[in-house]
């Protein structure tokens, strides 16, 4: 017998009981139960519980519930494609709003094929088949994925070789297990397929509104960057985690690191050239979400501008906080340093226009300990070949610089948008890439544990959705700061930090998910990384001064 604690109540059960057998013990909720937490580790409703545990429900209107819904929806799409077009490789791409972009490898998808896929998905959902989780031998898994034509999934098993492989099965289609799924296909009813570019979008509900599909909001600039990087990945022959692992195994990863860094440098140079060709640009505004590499990008861009004859100068937007006495607070009563009103917009615009008219200004500083602005005596004036660089989350929002002429501003959006997939049907999420960067940096420079960083990540993402993502299309240029080799480097630092998160901590489930993600990659030592690489901003050892 085992003891389960459910919402403060203890119940005695036989060891091996399943989650769906104790569902009646949870309080009523208008949204479906998708999974359970067992001692802070997420489990499917069909998994067995064999130890004393605290049990918590995972409903659809939560972050984890939404992930299960999306993962299950993608699996149903893959099963439908396998049934209809077994000779074609369905490949998942990046996210675009509340949707994922899909293509058939090397071929355009027709509207007729999209309609057929949608009908087949609805057929699978209407049959309400069980999504099974099974364990098979390594040899059986290899044969299965070869037979199904899952090229990258099979390739992955050349570098991740457990004697037993966990798979999910729906009908006669199977794929590698990536996390809990819905118990039945019939639970995944709300979706849409939208033709887009050479492929289509799989649209799903937003986390906070799981009972409706929102309007699709296009982001053509981000999509074009993704498309360019995807084409580059195909050109150099590296499109998946398995491709990276093969380079590591064969001792060729150093060459790929050099190629990747060179390609990224070319993009910085191209943006610097765009700025130069505009001629009348006086301030470069850089914005991007957390851990997108804003600080290093500002320094790299400054070098390329210097090569074109400019003398870059930097002012931090942090210097223009209004101070605690005037700073707005969030719904929890904490100081909201991410909202636009936390900055002294009037003073900032006065300083900028004074600089652009040739006047000298007193450069402000800000003391975060006491929450007040102060001055050190530092002065600044812009000469003929000087150009100002400012980075901060509001850089793309014109309400930051309403009194500055548009022709004086050049706005850059940073995105850590990797083109790699884990395998055919599982993507490498940009937000996971940034979270792992943040975990490593917070440990190295801010004394925070992985649990600390994971615990505040939801709040960080909320700020990004409010203050950064809505303004992406305002950018004059988009820079991709992701490096396709970086996860194996970050893994060296992130894995021990994530393993130190305890099952008694609420962040344990997310730590386990990230460890499963990192397990798809082999290791690259820090010594291989150039001193000016953007990854040095997170792991240390950069030749830049921060």
Coordinates of N, CA and C in Angstrom, one line a residue, residues 222 225 264 267-268 271 284-301 389-393 395-396 411-417 430 434 437 464 468-469 471-472 475-482 534 537-538:
X222 N 10.2 37.6 -39.1 CA 10.8 36.4 -38.4 C 10.8 35.2 -39.3
X225 N 13.7 35.2 -41.7 CA 14.9 34.8 -41.1 C 15.0 33.3 -40.9
X264 N 27.3 33.9 -38.9 CA 26.6 34.9 -38.0 C 27.3 36.2 -38.1
X267 N 26.1 38.2 -41.0 CA 24.8 38.8 -40.8 C 25.0 40.1 -40.0
X268 N 25.9 40.2 -39.0 CA 26.1 41.4 -38.3 C 26.7 42.4 -39.3
X271 N 24.0 43.9 -41.5 CA 23.1 45.0 -40.8 C 23.9 46.3 -40.6
X284 N 21.1 53.5 -32.9 CA 20.7 52.1 -33.2 C 20.0 51.6 -31.9
X285 N 18.8 51.1 -32.1 CA 18.0 50.6 -30.9 C 17.9 49.1 -31.1
X286 N 18.4 48.4 -30.1 CA 18.4 46.9 -30.1 C 17.5 46.4 -29.0
X287 N 16.6 45.5 -29.5 CA 15.7 44.9 -28.5 C 15.6 43.4 -28.8
X288 N 15.2 42.6 -27.8 CA 15.1 41.2 -27.9 C 14.7 40.6 -26.6
X289 N 14.1 39.4 -26.6 CA 13.7 38.8 -25.4 C 14.9 38.4 -24.5
X290 N 14.6 37.9 -23.3 CA 15.7 37.5 -22.3 C 16.6 36.5 -22.9
X291 N 17.9 36.7 -22.7 CA 19.0 35.8 -23.1 C 19.1 35.7 -24.6
X292 N 18.6 36.7 -25.4 CA 18.8 36.7 -26.8 C 20.2 37.2 -27.2
X293 N 21.0 37.7 -26.2 CA 22.3 38.1 -26.5 C 22.4 39.6 -26.9
X294 N 21.6 40.4 -26.2 CA 21.6 41.8 -26.6 C 22.9 42.5 -26.3
X295 N 23.6 42.2 -25.2 CA 24.8 42.9 -24.8 C 25.9 42.6 -25.8
X296 N 26.1 41.3 -26.1 CA 27.2 40.9 -27.0 C 26.9 41.4 -28.4
X297 N 25.6 41.4 -28.8 CA 25.2 41.8 -30.1 C 25.5 43.3 -30.3
X298 N 25.3 44.1 -29.2 CA 25.7 45.5 -29.3 C 27.2 45.7 -29.5
X299 N 28.0 44.9 -28.8 CA 29.4 45.0 -28.9 C 29.9 44.5 -30.3
X300 N 29.3 43.4 -30.8 CA 29.7 42.9 -32.1 C 29.3 43.9 -33.2
X301 N 28.1 44.5 -33.1 CA 27.7 45.5 -34.1 C 28.6 46.7 -34.1
X389 N 24.4 53.7 -29.7 CA 23.8 52.3 -29.6 C 23.1 52.2 -28.2
X390 N 21.8 51.8 -28.3 CA 21.1 51.6 -27.0 C 20.4 50.3 -27.1
X391 N 20.5 49.5 -26.1 CA 19.8 48.2 -26.1 C 18.9 48.1 -24.9
X392 N 17.7 47.5 -25.1 CA 16.7 47.4 -24.0 C 15.4 46.8 -24.6
X393 N 14.5 46.4 -23.7 CA 13.4 45.6 -24.2 C 12.4 46.5 -25.0
X395 N 13.1 48.9 -27.2 CA 13.8 49.5 -28.3 C 12.9 49.6 -29.6
X396 N 12.1 48.7 -29.8 CA 11.2 48.7 -31.0 C 9.9 49.4 -30.9
X411 N 16.2 50.3 -36.0 CA 15.7 49.4 -34.9 C 16.1 47.9 -35.3
X412 N 16.7 47.2 -34.4 CA 17.1 45.8 -34.6 C 16.4 44.9 -33.6
X413 N 15.8 43.8 -34.1 CA 15.2 42.8 -33.3 C 16.1 41.6 -33.2
X414 N 16.4 41.1 -32.0 CA 17.2 39.9 -31.9 C 16.3 38.7 -31.6
X415 N 16.6 37.6 -32.2 CA 15.9 36.3 -32.0 C 16.9 35.2 -32.0
X416 N 16.8 34.3 -30.9 CA 17.7 33.1 -30.9 C 16.9 32.0 -31.5
X417 N 16.9 32.0 -32.8 CA 16.0 31.1 -33.6 C 16.8 30.0 -34.3
X430 N 12.7 27.7 -29.4 CA 13.5 28.9 -29.1 C 13.5 29.3 -27.7
X434 N 16.7 29.7 -25.0 CA 17.0 30.9 -24.2 C 17.0 30.6 -22.7
X437 N 20.2 29.1 -21.8 CA 21.2 30.2 -21.7 C 21.1 30.9 -20.4
X464 N 7.8 39.6 -22.0 CA 8.2 39.6 -23.4 C 6.9 39.7 -24.3
X468 N 7.7 43.1 -26.0 CA 8.7 42.9 -27.0 C 8.1 42.3 -28.3
X469 N 7.4 41.1 -28.1 CA 6.9 40.4 -29.3 C 5.9 41.2 -30.2
X471 N 6.1 44.1 -31.1 CA 6.7 45.2 -31.9 C 7.8 44.6 -32.8
X472 N 7.8 43.3 -33.0 CA 8.8 42.6 -33.8 C 8.9 43.2 -35.3
X475 N 10.8 46.4 -36.6 CA 12.3 46.3 -36.8 C 12.7 46.6 -38.2
X476 N 13.8 47.4 -38.4 CA 14.4 47.6 -39.7 C 15.3 46.4 -40.1
X477 N 15.7 45.6 -39.1 CA 16.5 44.4 -39.4 C 16.3 43.4 -38.2
X478 N 16.4 42.2 -38.6 CA 16.3 41.1 -37.6 C 17.7 40.3 -37.6
X479 N 18.2 40.1 -36.4 CA 19.4 39.3 -36.3 C 19.2 38.1 -35.5
X480 N 19.6 36.9 -36.0 CA 19.4 35.7 -35.4 C 20.7 35.4 -34.6
X481 N 20.6 35.3 -33.2 CA 21.7 35.1 -32.4 C 22.0 33.7 -32.0
X482 N 21.1 32.8 -32.5 CA 21.3 31.3 -32.1 C 22.5 30.8 -32.9
X534 N 29.0 34.7 -29.1 CA 27.9 35.2 -28.2 C 27.6 34.2 -27.1
X537 N 28.9 35.1 -23.5 CA 28.1 36.0 -22.7 C 27.4 35.2 -21.5
X538 N 27.2 33.9 -21.8 CA 26.5 33.0 -20.8 C 27.5 32.1 -20.0

